[in-house]
Coordinates of C-alpha atoms and ligand atoms in Angstrom, one line a residue:
M13 CA 0.3 0.3 0.0
T14 CA 1.7 3.3 -1.0
E15 CA 1.8 6.1 1.5
T16 CA -1.4 7.9 -0.2
Q17 CA -3.7 5.1 -0.7
P18 CA -6.6 4.8 1.8
I19 CA -7.0 1.4 3.7
T20 CA -10.3 0.3 1.6
Q21 CA -8.2 0.8 -1.6
A22 CA -5.9 -1.5 -0.2
V23 CA -8.2 -4.1 0.4
R24 CA -9.4 -3.8 -2.9
A25 CA -6.1 -4.3 -4.2
N26 CA -5.1 -7.1 -2.1
P27 CA -3.6 -10.0 -4.1
A28 CA -5.0 -12.8 -1.3
G29 CA -8.6 -11.1 -2.6
R30 CA -10.1 -12.0 0.7
V31 CA -12.2 -9.0 1.3
N32 CA -14.2 -7.6 -1.7
R33 CA -16.3 -4.2 -0.6
Q34 CA -17.4 -0.8 -1.3
E35 CA -15.5 2.6 0.2
T36 CA -18.0 3.1 3.0
Q37 CA -19.1 -0.2 4.8
T38 CA -20.8 -1.0 8.0
H39 CA -20.1 -4.2 10.0
P40 CA -20.9 -7.2 9.8
I41 CA -19.6 -7.7 6.2
V42 CA -19.9 -10.8 4.3
G43 CA -16.3 -12.2 3.8
A44 CA -15.1 -9.7 6.4
N45 CA -12.1 -11.9 8.8
P46 CA -14.5 -12.2 12.3
T47 CA -10.9 -11.1 13.5
D48 CA -10.5 -8.2 11.2
P49 CA -11.0 -4.9 13.8
V50 CA -14.1 -3.2 13.9
V51 CA -13.8 0.9 14.2
L52 CA -16.8 3.4 14.5
G53 CA -17.0 5.8 12.1
L54 CA -17.9 9.5 12.0
D55 CA -21.4 8.7 11.3
G56 CA -21.9 6.1 13.6
S57 CA -21.4 3.1 11.5
T58 CA -18.6 0.9 12.0
K59 CA -16.3 0.1 9.7
T60 CA -14.2 -3.0 9.4
I61 CA -10.3 -2.6 9.2
P62 CA -8.9 -5.5 7.6
N63 CA -5.9 -7.3 9.5
D64 CA -3.6 -7.0 6.3
A65 CA -4.5 -2.9 6.5
V66 CA -3.5 -2.9 10.0
A67 CA -0.1 -4.7 9.5
A68 CA 0.5 -2.4 6.7
L69 CA 0.1 0.5 9.4
R70 CA 2.3 -1.3 11.9
S71 CA 4.6 -1.6 9.0
K72 CA 4.9 2.4 8.6
L73 CA 5.1 3.4 12.3
Q74 CA 7.9 4.3 14.5
G75 CA 5.7 3.3 17.2
S76 CA 2.8 1.2 17.8
V77 CA -0.9 -0.5 17.0
A78 CA -2.6 -1.5 20.1
L79 CA -6.1 -3.0 19.5
P80 CA -8.2 -4.0 22.8
G81 CA -6.7 -7.1 24.6
E82 CA -3.1 -6.2 23.3
D83 CA 0.1 -4.2 24.9
G84 CA -1.0 -0.7 25.9
Y85 CA -4.0 -0.2 25.0
D86 CA -5.3 0.0 28.3
A87 CA -2.6 2.1 29.1
A88 CA -3.7 4.7 26.2
R89 CA -7.0 4.3 26.8
T90 CA -6.9 4.8 30.7
I91 CA -7.1 9.2 31.7
W92 CA -7.2 10.7 34.9
N93 CA -10.9 11.0 35.8
A94 CA -12.1 7.6 36.7
M95 CA -15.8 8.7 35.0
V96 CA -14.6 7.9 31.9
D97 CA -14.3 4.3 30.8
R98 CA -14.2 4.3 27.1
R99 CA -12.8 1.6 24.8
P100 CA -11.4 2.6 21.1
G101 CA -11.5 0.3 18.2
L102 CA -8.3 0.6 17.4
V103 CA -5.5 2.8 19.0
V104 CA -2.1 4.3 17.5
R105 CA 0.3 5.0 20.3
C106 CA 2.4 7.4 18.3
L107 CA 6.2 8.2 18.5
G108 CA 6.5 10.9 15.8
A109 CA 4.8 13.4 13.5
D110 CA 5.1 10.6 11.0
D111 CA 2.8 8.2 13.4
V112 CA 0.6 11.2 13.7
I113 CA 0.2 12.1 9.9
N114 CA 0.0 8.0 9.1
S115 CA -3.3 8.0 12.0
V116 CA -4.4 11.4 10.8
R117 CA -4.7 10.0 7.3
L118 CA -6.4 6.3 8.2
A119 CA -9.0 8.7 9.8
R120 CA -9.3 10.9 7.2
D121 CA -9.7 7.9 4.4
E122 CA -11.7 5.8 6.6
R123 CA -14.2 8.6 7.6
L124 CA -13.2 7.1 11.2
L125 CA -14.4 8.8 14.8
V126 CA -11.1 9.9 16.4
A127 CA -10.0 11.0 19.8
V128 CA -6.5 12.5 20.8
R129 CA -5.0 11.5 24.0
A130 CA -1.8 13.8 25.2
G131 CA -1.6 14.2 29.3
G132 CA -5.4 12.6 29.8
H133 CA -6.2 15.0 32.0
N134 CA -9.3 16.7 30.6
I135 CA -12.5 16.0 32.9
A136 CA -15.1 16.0 30.1
G137 CA -12.6 12.7 28.7
N138 CA -12.5 13.6 25.2
A139 CA -9.2 12.4 25.0
V140 CA -10.8 8.9 24.7
C141 CA -13.6 8.1 22.3
D142 CA -16.2 4.7 22.3
G143 CA -15.2 2.7 19.1
G144 CA -13.5 4.8 17.2
L145 CA -9.7 5.2 16.2
L146 CA -7.7 6.8 19.4
I147 CA -4.3 9.0 18.4
D148 CA -2.2 8.1 21.5
L149 CA 0.5 10.9 22.3
S150 CA 1.5 10.6 25.5
L151 CA 4.6 8.5 24.6
M152 CA 6.1 11.9 22.9
K153 CA 7.6 13.2 25.8
S154 CA 10.4 14.9 24.6
V155 CA 11.1 18.9 25.8
R156 CA 14.1 20.2 24.2
V157 CA 15.3 23.7 26.1
D158 CA 17.5 26.2 24.3
P159 CA 18.9 28.1 26.8
T160 CA 20.1 30.8 24.6
S161 CA 17.2 31.9 23.0
L162 CA 15.0 31.3 26.0
T163 CA 12.6 28.9 24.0
A164 CA 11.7 25.3 24.4
R165 CA 10.3 22.4 22.3
V166 CA 7.8 20.5 23.8
E167 CA 6.6 17.3 22.3
P168 CA 2.4 16.8 23.4
G169 CA 2.7 13.6 26.0
A170 CA 5.0 15.6 28.0
T171 CA 3.4 16.6 31.7
L172 CA 4.0 19.9 33.2
A173 CA 6.4 18.1 35.6
D174 CA 8.5 16.9 32.2
F175 CA 8.2 20.2 30.9
D176 CA 9.6 22.1 34.6
R177 CA 12.6 19.4 35.1
E178 CA 14.0 20.5 31.7
A179 CA 13.2 24.5 32.0
Q180 CA 14.1 24.9 35.6
T181 CA 17.9 22.9 35.1
F182 CA 18.5 26.3 33.2
G183 CA 16.5 28.6 35.9
L184 CA 13.5 28.8 33.2
A185 CA 10.1 28.8 32.9
T186 CA 6.9 29.5 31.3
P187 CA 3.2 29.6 32.1
L188 CA 2.0 25.9 33.2
G189 CA -1.1 25.2 35.2
I190 CA -0.7 23.8 39.6
N191 CA -1.1 20.2 38.9
S192 CA 2.3 18.2 37.9
T193 CA 0.6 15.6 35.7
T194 CA -1.5 17.6 33.7
G195 CA -0.7 17.6 29.8
V196 CA 1.0 20.4 28.3
A197 CA -0.9 19.8 25.0
G198 CA -4.3 19.8 26.1
L199 CA -3.7 22.7 28.5
T200 CA -2.0 25.2 26.1
L201 CA -4.7 24.3 23.5
G202 CA -7.4 25.5 25.8
G203 CA -5.5 29.0 27.3
G204 CA -3.7 27.5 30.3
F205 CA -3.2 29.4 33.6
G206 CA -1.2 28.9 36.4
W207 CA 1.3 30.3 39.3
T208 CA 3.0 32.9 36.9
T209 CA 0.3 33.8 34.8
R210 CA -0.2 37.4 36.4
K211 CA 3.5 37.7 35.5
F212 CA 4.1 36.0 32.4
G213 CA 0.5 35.7 30.7
L214 CA -1.5 32.7 29.7
T215 CA 0.3 29.4 28.3
I216 CA -0.6 30.5 24.8
D217 CA 0.7 34.0 25.5
N218 CA 4.2 32.5 25.6
L219 CA 3.5 29.9 22.8
I220 CA 5.8 30.9 19.5
S221 CA 4.6 28.3 17.0
A222 CA 3.3 24.9 16.8
D223 CA 3.6 21.7 14.4
V224 CA 0.4 20.9 13.7
V225 CA -1.3 18.1 11.6
T226 CA -4.5 19.1 9.7
A227 CA -7.4 16.9 8.8
D228 CA -5.9 16.4 5.3
A229 CA -2.9 14.2 7.2
K230 CA -0.7 17.2 6.1
L231 CA 2.2 18.5 8.9
V232 CA 2.1 22.7 8.8
R233 CA 3.7 25.0 11.1
A234 CA 1.3 27.8 12.7
S235 CA 3.1 30.9 14.0
E236 CA 3.1 34.9 13.6
R237 CA 4.5 34.5 10.3
E238 CA 2.8 31.0 9.0
H239 CA -0.4 30.1 9.0
Q240 CA -1.6 33.0 11.0
D241 CA -5.4 32.3 11.1
L242 CA -4.7 28.6 12.4
F243 CA -2.0 29.9 15.0
W244 CA -4.7 32.5 15.9
A245 CA -7.4 30.1 16.5
L246 CA -4.9 26.9 18.2
R247 CA -4.3 29.8 21.0
G248 CA -7.4 28.7 23.3
G249 CA -9.6 26.9 20.6
G250 CA -8.3 23.5 21.8
G251 CA -7.8 20.0 19.7
N252 CA -10.4 21.4 16.9
F253 CA -7.8 22.6 14.5
G254 CA -5.7 19.4 13.7
V255 CA -3.2 17.2 16.0
V256 CA -0.3 19.0 17.3
T257 CA 3.1 17.5 17.3
S258 CA 5.2 20.0 18.5
F259 CA 5.0 23.3 20.5
E260 CA 7.9 26.3 20.7
F261 CA 7.6 28.3 23.7
R262 CA 9.3 30.9 25.4
L263 CA 10.8 31.1 28.3
H264 CA 11.2 33.3 31.2
R265 CA 14.3 33.2 34.3
L266 CA 12.3 32.5 37.3
G267 CA 13.6 30.2 40.5
P268 CA 15.1 27.5 41.3
D269 CA 13.3 29.2 44.6
V270 CA 10.0 31.1 44.8
L271 CA 8.3 31.9 47.9
S272 CA 5.6 30.0 48.3
G273 CA 3.2 27.9 50.4
L274 CA -0.1 27.8 52.1
V275 CA -1.9 29.9 55.1
V276 CA -4.5 27.9 56.3
H277 CA -7.8 29.2 58.6
P278 CA -10.6 27.5 59.7
L279 CA -13.5 28.0 57.4
D280 CA -15.9 29.2 59.7
R281 CA -13.6 32.7 59.9
A282 CA -13.8 32.7 55.7
G283 CA -16.6 35.1 56.1
E284 CA -14.5 38.0 57.0
L285 CA -11.0 36.4 55.1
L286 CA -12.4 36.0 51.5
P287 CA -13.7 39.5 51.4
A288 CA -10.0 40.6 52.8
F289 CA -8.6 38.1 50.0
R290 CA -10.3 40.0 47.4
R291 CA -9.1 42.9 48.4
I292 CA -5.3 42.1 48.5
A293 CA -6.0 40.0 44.9
N294 CA -7.0 43.1 43.2
E295 CA -4.0 45.4 44.7
A296 CA -1.7 42.7 44.3
P297 CA 1.4 42.8 41.8
D298 CA 1.7 40.9 38.7
E299 CA 3.9 38.9 40.4
L300 CA 1.6 37.6 43.2
T301 CA -1.3 35.0 43.1
I302 CA -3.1 33.9 45.6
W303 CA -5.5 30.8 45.3
A304 CA -8.5 30.7 47.7
V305 CA -9.4 26.9 48.5
M306 CA -12.1 25.4 50.4
R307 CA -12.2 21.6 51.6
K308 CA -12.0 19.0 53.8
A309 CA -8.0 19.6 55.6
P310 CA -6.2 16.8 54.1
P311 CA -3.4 14.8 56.3
L312 CA -1.0 17.2 56.3
P313 CA 2.2 17.0 58.3
F314 CA 1.9 20.5 58.9
L315 CA -1.4 20.4 60.3
P316 CA -2.5 19.9 64.2
P317 CA -4.5 16.6 64.3
E318 CA -7.4 17.9 65.1
W319 CA -8.0 19.6 61.9
H320 CA -7.9 16.7 59.8
G321 CA -10.7 16.2 57.9
K322 CA -12.7 19.5 59.4
E323 CA -13.6 22.1 56.6
V324 CA -10.8 24.9 56.0
L325 CA -9.7 28.0 54.1
I326 CA -6.8 27.4 52.3
F327 CA -4.9 30.5 50.6
A328 CA -2.1 29.4 48.3
A329 CA 0.5 32.1 47.1
C330 CA 3.5 32.3 45.1
Y331 CA 5.6 35.0 44.3
A332 CA 7.3 35.1 41.0
G333 CA 10.2 37.6 41.6
G334 CA 12.8 38.0 44.5
I335 CA 12.9 35.9 47.7
K336 CA 13.2 38.8 49.7
E337 CA 10.7 41.4 47.8
G338 CA 7.9 38.6 47.7
E339 CA 8.4 38.4 51.6
E340 CA 7.3 42.2 51.7
V341 CA 4.7 41.6 49.7
V342 CA 2.8 38.9 51.1
K343 CA 2.9 40.2 54.9
P344 CA -1.1 41.9 54.2
L345 CA -1.7 38.1 53.5
R346 CA 0.1 36.8 56.4
A347 CA -1.4 39.3 58.6
L348 CA -4.8 38.2 58.0
G349 CA -6.6 36.4 61.3
K350 CA -5.3 33.5 63.0
P351 CA -4.0 31.0 60.5
I352 CA -4.2 27.2 61.9
A353 CA -0.7 27.0 59.8
D354 CA 1.2 29.2 57.8
V355 CA 4.0 27.4 55.5
I356 CA 4.7 30.3 53.4
S357 CA 8.6 30.1 52.4
P358 CA 10.9 29.7 49.7
H359 CA 10.3 26.4 47.8
P360 CA 12.2 24.6 44.6
F361 CA 9.8 25.8 41.7
T362 CA 9.5 22.2 40.7
A363 CA 7.9 21.3 44.0
W364 CA 5.7 24.1 44.2
Q365 CA 4.5 23.0 40.8
A366 CA 3.7 19.8 42.3
A367 CA 2.5 20.7 45.8
F368 CA -1.4 19.6 44.8
D369 CA -0.4 16.5 43.2
P370 CA -1.1 14.6 46.4
L371 CA -4.9 15.6 46.0
L372 CA -5.0 15.5 42.3
T373 CA -4.4 11.8 41.7
P374 CA -5.9 10.1 38.9
G375 CA -8.5 7.5 39.3
A376 CA -11.1 9.2 41.4
R377 CA -14.3 10.3 39.8
N378 CA -14.4 13.8 39.2
Y379 CA -17.0 16.4 38.1
W380 CA -16.4 19.9 37.9
K381 CA -18.4 23.2 37.1
S382 CA -16.8 27.0 37.2
H383 CA -17.2 30.5 36.0
D384 CA -15.1 33.3 35.6
F385 CA -15.9 36.2 37.7
T386 CA -14.3 39.9 36.8
D387 CA -15.0 40.6 40.5
L388 CA -15.9 38.3 43.6
A389 CA -19.1 39.8 44.8
D390 CA -20.5 39.1 48.6
G391 CA -23.5 37.7 47.1
A392 CA -20.9 35.1 45.1
I393 CA -19.0 34.7 48.3
N394 CA -22.1 34.1 50.6
V395 CA -22.8 31.2 47.9
I396 CA -19.8 29.5 48.0
L397 CA -19.3 29.5 51.4
D398 CA -23.0 27.7 51.8
A399 CA -21.5 25.4 49.5
A400 CA -18.0 24.9 51.3
R401 CA -20.1 24.3 54.2
T402 CA -22.2 21.1 52.7
L403 CA -19.1 19.3 50.4
P404 CA -20.9 16.1 49.7
S405 CA -17.3 14.2 49.6
P406 CA -14.1 14.8 51.7
E407 CA -12.2 15.0 48.5
C408 CA -14.3 17.5 47.1
E409 CA -13.1 21.3 46.9
V410 CA -14.0 24.7 45.7
F411 CA -11.4 27.0 44.5
I412 CA -11.0 30.7 43.3
A413 CA -8.1 31.5 40.9
H414 CA -6.3 34.5 41.5
V415 CA -5.7 35.4 37.1
G416 CA -5.7 38.9 35.7
G417 CA -1.8 40.9 35.5
A418 CA -0.4 40.4 32.1
M419 CA -3.1 38.0 30.9
A420 CA -5.4 41.0 31.4
R421 CA -3.1 43.4 29.2
V422 CA -3.7 41.2 25.9
A423 CA -6.6 42.4 23.9
G424 CA -9.5 39.6 24.0
N425 CA -9.0 39.0 20.1
T426 CA -5.3 38.7 20.2
T427 CA -5.8 34.9 20.3
A428 CA -8.7 32.5 20.4
W429 CA -9.0 33.0 24.3
A430 CA -11.8 35.7 24.4
N431 CA -12.5 35.8 28.7
R432 CA -9.0 37.8 29.4
D433 CA -11.4 40.1 31.6
A434 CA -11.3 37.6 34.2
H435 CA -10.3 38.2 37.6
F436 CA -11.0 35.5 39.1
V437 CA -11.8 31.9 38.2
M438 CA -13.9 29.4 40.4
N439 CA -14.2 25.7 40.2
A440 CA -16.4 23.3 41.7
H441 CA -13.9 19.9 42.1
T442 CA -16.2 17.6 43.1
R443 CA -13.9 14.2 43.5
W444 CA -14.8 10.9 44.9
H445 CA -14.8 7.1 44.8
D446 CA -18.2 5.2 45.1
E447 CA -20.3 5.4 41.9
A448 CA -23.3 5.5 44.5
Q449 CA -22.2 9.0 45.2
D450 CA -22.4 9.9 41.7
S451 CA -25.6 11.7 42.0
A452 CA -25.1 13.6 45.1
C453 CA -21.6 15.3 44.2
I454 CA -22.8 16.2 40.5
A455 CA -25.9 18.0 42.2
W456 CA -23.8 19.7 44.6
A457 CA -21.4 21.5 41.8
R458 CA -24.6 22.2 39.6
W459 CA -26.3 23.5 42.5
L460 CA -23.0 25.9 43.3
F461 CA -22.8 26.8 39.3
E462 CA -26.5 27.9 39.0
A463 CA -26.7 29.9 42.5
T464 CA -22.8 31.6 41.5
A465 CA -24.3 32.3 38.0
P466 CA -26.0 35.7 38.6
F467 CA -22.4 37.1 40.0
A468 CA -20.4 35.5 36.8
A469 CA -19.0 37.2 33.7
G470 CA -20.8 34.6 31.4
S471 CA -17.3 33.1 29.8
A472 CA -15.7 30.4 30.5
Y473 CA -12.3 28.1 30.5
V474 CA -13.0 25.6 27.6
N475 CA -10.5 23.2 29.5
F476 CA -12.6 23.5 32.7
M477 CA -15.7 22.3 31.4
P478 CA -17.3 18.8 31.4
D479 CA -18.8 16.7 28.7
D480 CA -22.4 17.8 29.8
E481 CA -21.8 21.5 29.0
N482 CA -21.9 21.4 25.1
D483 CA -24.4 24.4 24.9
R484 CA -22.0 26.6 26.8
I485 CA -19.1 26.2 24.0
E486 CA -20.1 29.2 22.0
K487 CA -20.6 31.5 24.7
A488 CA -17.3 30.7 25.9
Y489 CA -15.5 32.1 23.0
G490 CA -17.7 35.1 22.9
G491 CA -16.9 37.1 20.2
N492 CA -14.1 35.1 18.6
Y493 CA -16.5 32.1 17.9
R494 CA -17.5 33.3 14.2
R495 CA -14.4 33.4 13.4
L496 CA -13.5 30.1 15.2
S497 CA -16.1 28.5 13.0
E498 CA -14.8 30.0 9.9
I499 CA -11.2 28.8 10.6
K500 CA -12.4 25.5 11.7
G501 CA -14.2 25.3 8.2
R502 CA -11.3 26.1 6.3
Y503 CA -8.9 23.6 8.2
D504 CA -11.3 20.8 9.1
P505 CA -14.6 21.4 6.9
E506 CA -15.9 17.5 7.9
N507 CA -15.3 18.2 11.6
L508 CA -12.9 15.0 12.2
F509 CA -11.6 16.7 15.2
R510 CA -14.8 16.8 17.1
M511 CA -13.7 14.8 20.1
N512 CA -12.9 18.2 22.1
Q513 CA -15.0 21.4 23.3
N514 CA -16.2 21.6 19.6
I515 CA -16.3 24.5 17.2
R516 CA -18.8 23.5 14.6
P517 CA -17.1 24.3 10.8
A518 CA -18.7 27.2 9.0
R519 CA -20.0 26.6 5.4
Ligands
FAD616 C1 -5.7 18.0 38.6 C2 -6.0 19.4 37.3 C3 -5.4 20.5 37.5 C4 -5.7 21.2 36.5 N1 -5.3 22.4 36.5 C5 -5.0 23.4 36.1 C6 -4.5 24.4 35.9 O1 -3.9 24.8 36.9 N2 -4.5 25.5 34.8 C7 -5.1 25.4 33.5 O2 -5.2 25.9 32.8 N3 -5.4 24.1 33.4 C8 -5.7 23.4 34.7 N4 -6.4 21.8 34.2 C9 -7.1 21.7 33.2 C10 -6.3 21.4 32.3 O3 -5.7 22.4 31.0 C11 -7.1 20.6 30.9 O4 -7.3 19.7 31.4 C12 -6.1 20.0 29.7 O5 -7.5 19.6 28.7 C13 -5.5 19.1 29.9 O6 -4.6 18.7 28.8 P1 -4.1 17.3 29.0 O7 -3.0 16.9 27.5 O8 -4.0 16.3 30.1 O9 -5.5 16.4 28.2 P2 -6.3 15.5 27.0 O10 -7.4 14.9 28.0 O11 -4.9 14.3 26.5 O12 -6.6 16.4 26.2 C14 -7.6 18.0 26.4 C15 -7.9 18.0 24.8 O13 -7.5 18.3 23.8 C16 -7.1 17.4 22.9 N5 -5.6 17.4 22.8 C17 -4.7 17.2 23.4 N6 -3.6 17.3 22.9 C18 -3.4 17.5 22.1 C19 -3.0 17.6 20.3 N7 -1.4 17.3 20.6 N8 -3.9 18.0 19.7 C20 -4.9 18.5 19.1 N9 -5.5 18.0 20.3 C21 -4.7 17.9 21.6 C22 -7.6 16.2 23.1 O14 -8.6 15.8 22.0 C23 -8.4 16.6 24.1 O15 -9.9 17.0 23.7 C24 -6.1 21.1 35.1 C25 -6.7 19.9 34.6 C26 -6.8 18.8 36.1 C27 -7.6 17.6 35.7

């Protein structure tokens, strides 16, 4: 079979002549080998991919094919959120751009349902599909830092930990998220914010270029100079436009230590502490980021045992600047109330980036609902506190992320990410293990979401959207949706890449 020949054509030309069929077929098929893999098509029909064609695909790959039951199949389909248990019909475990091109070509020629998996962290579970072709990028993990040009080339399977480890070797960083096992790829394509966003901007504000395999199975480079429209759309438009095989980031000097840590208070003081947090956050220099987290206290070694399991308000703070200067800046935060514990001190940046990992391990059931806020109204605080007093399981939490700063100084139409005016992002993060708790946890998150809606900005962060929020996607992109839809229409008119917060292609 030649590089560009569809598998169905290859089947017709198969000298063994075992199969004889038309371009688009459904399973079962007369003459099909019962061991041939069956894969779901874009139109919902099933397609049989002959074993010969799978063997031909295998022979072209640097990586591997994993069929149900084969080595690597479960590793590829298992993602962070245990609510998602999907079984693709065929998995390609890619090791390079050429493997991605071959996978996309197969999907395009056979009109297969496609999912693209990187870090596998997305709450909605779009990284995996039932029945379709899974393009697994999780083995492509290389991070190459150039300390001279202050740039890094990153493959899409790299996690934040993979990135930070390499970048910090040279005292460098780019803004990423707060949980080191998250994938760089999905985080970047949705926008990306974390401890250094107020200082250095969103992750997408630090993206210089991306190599993308588009729906026609061609590799293109998107940057400010090439495929500018695609580059605009990739920066916040998620995986809608193709498969990114390499990201190029701008780096900044940071670390090795940053002033960072937690101040923990009893939740019953939160009524007076959250308005003070709002004031300090609103006045903070770009270097300072403070997140407020309300949850039951985990058994952290610095917390007195009598507080373990009790409701607490945690201020998590990071100063992305000099330690001495930071110590002055965080004084007002540390002077609030009578904390149960205050463990703000210099920490290695890589350790701070992983500080929340023990609370966010994979394998739990999770459901999220989130809102952007331009300000934190008293009414919103009251509702959030009601919710924090009635957490439906010990691992649930409400967090209020502090954004703005450099992120807000970029115009809302510079990239696809429209919600630059948000100053706080609230996430109702429900997390539990027993299926029997599904409805109670989901109902709690939905209640908090509805009750805080009157105070919210109306925009949304696509990377925090669960799978039942498809009706919210257009709103999330606000004034940028139409342009995104036009660009989608040019790069992916058939909507091959639809397992994502999907943007409909304009006709
Ligand atoms: C515990 C936890 C903490 C988080 N903290 C933060 C945070 O601090 N800040 C923040 O901004 N976000 C945060 N997030 C959200 C995170 O940004 C998203 O979940 C993101 O989608 C994860 O990327 P991934 O590569 O791990 O995900 P995946 O689930 O693998 O992918 C997510 C989506 O992107 C698509 N995709 C992935 N890679 C590619 C690619 N190379 N080309 C094309 N499409 C692709 C996938 O198809 C899927 O639709 C957090 C998530 C979790 C679970």
